[in-house]
Coordinates of N, CA, C and O in Angstrom, one line a residue:
E1 N 20.8 30.4 9.8 CA 21.4 30.5 8.3 C 19.6 29.8 7.5 O 19.1 30.1 6.8
A2 N 19.9 28.3 9.0 CA 18.8 27.6 8.4 C 17.2 28.1 8.1 O 16.6 27.5 7.3
R3 N 17.4 28.9 9.5 CA 15.8 29.7 9.4 C 15.5 30.4 8.6 O 14.1 30.8 7.8
L4 N 16.7 31.4 7.9 CA 16.3 32.5 6.9 C 15.9 31.4 5.5 O 15.4 31.9 4.6
R5 N 16.9 30.2 5.3 CA 16.6 29.8 4.5 C 14.9 28.8 4.3 O 14.3 29.0 3.3
K6 N 14.6 28.5 5.3 CA 13.4 28.3 5.3 C 12.1 28.8 5.3 O 11.3 28.6 4.3
V7 N 12.2 30.0 5.8 CA 11.2 31.3 5.3 C 11.7 32.0 4.3 O 10.6 32.1 3.3
E8 N 12.6 31.9 3.5 CA 12.9 32.3 1.8 C 12.0 31.1 0.8 O 11.6 31.4 0.1
A9 N 11.9 29.8 1.3 CA 11.5 28.7 0.9 C 9.9 29.3 0.8 O 9.5 28.7 -0.6
E10 N 9.7 29.3 2.1 CA 7.9 29.4 2.0 C 7.7 31.1 1.5 O 6.5 30.9 1.1
L11 N 8.4 31.7 1.3 CA 8.2 33.3 0.8 C 7.6 32.9 -0.3 O 6.7 33.3 -1.3
E12 N 8.8 31.9 -1.4 CA 8.7 31.7 -2.8 C 7.6 30.9 -2.8 O 6.6 31.0 -3.7
R13 N 6.8 30.3 -2.3 CA 5.9 29.1 -2.5 C 4.5 29.6 -2.4 O 3.9 29.5 -2.9
L14 N 4.3 30.9 -1.1 CA 3.1 31.5 -0.9 C 3.3 32.5 -2.2 O 2.2 33.1 -2.7
A15 N 4.3 33.2 -2.4 CA 4.2 34.0 -4.1 C 4.1 33.2 -5.3 O 3.1 33.8 -6.3
A16 N 3.8 31.8 -5.4 CA 3.8 31.1 -6.5 C 2.4 31.0 -6.4 O 1.5 31.1 -7.9
R17 N 2.0 30.6 -5.5 CA 0.4 29.9 -5.1 C -0.6 31.7 -5.3 O -1.6 31.7 -6.0
R18 N 0.2 32.6 -4.8 CA -0.7 34.2 -5.3 C -0.5 34.4 -6.4 O -1.6 34.8 -7.2
S19 N 0.5 34.2 -7.4 CA 0.5 34.4 -8.9 C -0.3 34.2 -9.3 O -1.3 34.4 -10.3
E20 N -0.7 32.3 -9.0 CA -1.6 31.3 -9.9 C -3.2 32.1 -9.7 O -3.9 32.5 -10.6
I21 N -3.7 32.2 -8.4 CA -4.7 33.1 -7.8 C -4.9 34.3 -8.9 O -5.9 34.9 -9.5
D22 N -3.8 34.7 -8.8 CA -3.9 36.5 -9.7 C -4.0 36.3 -10.8 O -5.0 37.1 -11.6
E23 N -3.2 35.1 -11.7 CA -4.0 34.8 -13.1 C -5.3 34.4 -13.1 O -5.9 34.8 -14.1
L24 N -5.8 33.4 -12.2 CA -7.1 33.3 -12.3 C -8.0 34.3 -12.2 O -9.2 34.6 -12.7
I25 N -7.7 35.5 -11.2 CA -8.9 36.7 -11.1 C -8.7 37.3 -12.3 O -10.0 38.3 -12.7
A26 N -7.7 37.3 -13.1 CA -7.6 38.4 -14.0 C -8.1 37.6 -15.1 O -8.5 38.6 -16.3
D27 N -8.7 36.4 -15.2 CA -9.6 36.2 -16.5 C -10.7 36.4 -16.3 O -11.2 36.1 -15.4
P28 N -11.1 36.9 -17.7 CA -12.8 37.0 -16.9 C -13.8 36.1 -17.0 O -14.5 36.0 -16.6
A29 N -13.0 34.8 -17.1 CA -13.9 33.3 -17.1 C -14.2 33.4 -16.1 O -15.1 32.8 -15.0
F30 N -13.3 33.8 -14.5 CA -13.4 33.6 -13.4 C -14.5 34.1 -13.0 O -14.9 33.7 -11.7
Y31 N -15.3 35.1 -13.7 CA -16.5 35.5 -13.0 C -17.4 35.2 -13.6 O -18.6 35.8 -13.1
T32 N -17.7 34.1 -13.9 CA -18.6 33.7 -15.2 C -18.9 32.1 -13.7 O -18.5 32.1 -12.8
D33 N -20.1 31.7 -14.3 CA -20.4 30.7 -13.4 C -19.6 29.5 -13.4 O -19.8 28.3 -12.1
T34 N -18.6 29.2 -14.3 CA -17.9 28.3 -13.8 C -16.7 28.0 -12.4 O -17.2 27.3 -12.0
Y35 N -16.6 29.5 -12.1 CA -16.2 29.3 -10.9 C -16.9 30.2 -9.6 O -16.3 30.4 -8.7
R36 N -18.1 29.9 -9.8 CA -19.5 30.7 -8.5 C -19.0 30.1 -6.7 O -19.2 31.0 -6.4
D37 N -18.7 28.2 -7.3 CA -18.5 27.9 -6.2 C -17.6 27.8 -5.4 O -16.9 28.3 -4.2
S38 N -16.2 28.3 -6.3 CA -14.7 28.5 -5.5 C -14.1 29.2 -5.8 O -13.3 30.1 -4.8
R39 N -15.1 30.8 -6.2 CA -14.6 31.9 -6.4 C -14.2 32.6 -5.1 O -13.2 32.9 -4.7
P40 N -15.2 32.5 -4.0 CA -15.1 33.1 -2.6 C -14.1 32.3 -1.8 O -13.1 33.1 -1.1
G41 N -13.5 31.0 -2.0 CA -12.6 30.5 -1.7 C -11.3 31.0 -1.9 O -10.4 31.3 -1.4
L42 N -11.1 31.3 -3.4 CA -10.2 31.1 -3.7 C -9.8 32.8 -3.7 O -8.4 33.5 -3.2
L43 N -10.7 33.9 -3.2 CA -10.3 35.0 -3.3 C -10.1 35.3 -1.5 O -9.4 35.9 -1.6
A44 N -10.9 34.4 -0.8 CA -10.1 34.3 0.4 C -8.9 33.7 0.9 O -7.9 34.6 1.2
E45 N -8.6 32.8 -0.4 CA -7.3 32.6 0.2 C -6.3 33.5 -0.4 O -5.1 33.7 0.2
H46 N -6.0 34.3 -1.5 CA -5.3 35.2 -2.1 C -5.2 36.2 -1.0 O -4.3 36.6 -0.9
G47 N -6.2 36.8 -0.2 CA -6.3 37.6 0.8 C -5.5 36.9 2.1 O -3.9 37.8 2.5
E48 N -5.2 35.8 2.3 CA -4.7 35.1 3.0 C -2.7 35.2 2.8 O -2.4 35.2 3.8
L49 N -2.9 34.5 1.9 CA -1.7 34.4 1.1 C -1.2 35.5 1.4 O 0.6 36.4 1.6
G50 N -1.9 37.1 1.0 CA -0.9 38.3 1.2 C -0.5 38.5 2.7 O 0.6 38.8 2.8
K51 N -1.5 38.2 3.3 CA -1.0 38.5 4.7 C 0.1 37.5 5.8 O 0.7 38.0 6.6
A52 N -0.2 36.2 5.2 CA 1.2 35.4 5.7 C 2.4 35.4 5.1 O 3.5 35.6 5.4
H53 N 2.4 36.5 3.5 CA 3.7 36.8 2.9 C 4.3 37.7 3.3 O 4.9 38.2 4.1
E54 N 3.2 39.1 4.0 CA 3.7 40.0 4.9 C 4.0 39.7 6.0 O 5.4 40.4 6.7
A55 N 3.6 38.8 7.2 CA 4.3 37.8 8.2 C 5.6 37.3 7.9 O 6.7 37.8 8.8
L56 N 5.7 36.7 6.8 CA 6.9 36.0 6.5 C 8.2 37.2 6.2 O 9.4 37.2 6.9
E57 N 8.0 38.0 5.4 CA 9.1 39.2 5.2 C 9.0 39.9 6.2 O 10.7 40.1 6.3
D58 N 8.4 40.2 7.7 CA 9.1 40.5 8.8 C 9.6 39.7 9.2 O 10.8 40.3 10.0
E59 N 9.5 38.1 9.4 CA 10.5 37.5 10.2 C 11.6 37.8 8.9 O 13.0 37.2 9.7
W60 N 12.2 37.5 8.1 CA 13.0 37.6 7.5 C 13.6 38.7 7.5 O 14.7 38.3 7.9
L61 N 13.1 40.1 7.7 CA 14.0 41.1 7.7 C 14.9 40.8 9.3 O 15.4 41.1 9.5
L62 N 13.7 40.6 10.5 CA 14.2 40.2 11.7 C 15.3 39.5 11.4 O 16.4 39.4 12.4
I63 N 15.3 37.8 10.6 CA 16.5 37.4 10.9 C 18.0 37.8 10.7 O 19.0 37.8 10.6
Q64 N 17.3 38.6 9.1 CA 18.5 39.4 8.7 C 19.7 40.4 9.6 O 20.7 40.1 9.9
E65 N 18.2 40.6 10.0 CA 19.4 41.9 11.2 C 19.9 40.9 12.1 O 20.9 41.7 12.7
E66 N 19.4 39.9 12.5 CA 20.0 38.9 13.9 C 21.1 38.7 12.9 O 22.7 38.6 13.9
L67 N 21.0 38.4 11.9 CA 22.7 37.4 11.5 C 23.5 38.9 11.3 O 24.6 38.5 11.3
E68 N 23.0 40.2 10.8 CA 24.1 41.0 10.9 C 24.7 41.6 12.3 O 26.3 41.9 12.0
A69 N 24.3 41.2 13.0 CA 24.5 41.7 14.4 C 25.3 40.6 14.6 O 26.5 40.6 15.3
I70 N 25.1 39.5 14.5 CA 26.1 38.4 14.8 C 27.5 38.6 14.2 O 28.7 38.6 14.5
E71 N 27.2 39.0 12.7 CA 28.7 39.3 12.1 C 29.2 40.4 12.1 O 30.4 40.3 12.1
E72 N 28.9 41.4 13.2 CA 29.9 42.7 13.6 C 29.9 42.1 14.8 O 31.2 42.7 14.9
T73 N 30.1 41.0 15.6 CA 30.3 41.0 16.8 C 31.8 40.4 16.5 O 32.0 39.6 15.7

């Protein structure tokens, strides 16, 4: 269960950061010169956060299945 809590906390952290970047991307100012230098890095981070979130969701499901199997025995 400790592993599950750790994964859940990390999922929340990643979702919060991705939400921050989503807000930036939705702002028309993001596409101005103000963000010219940081835009590529933020877009790359957004993509990496999505991949990491997906991997953690897979891990979360695996842990859930393991816990359910233990509870059934």
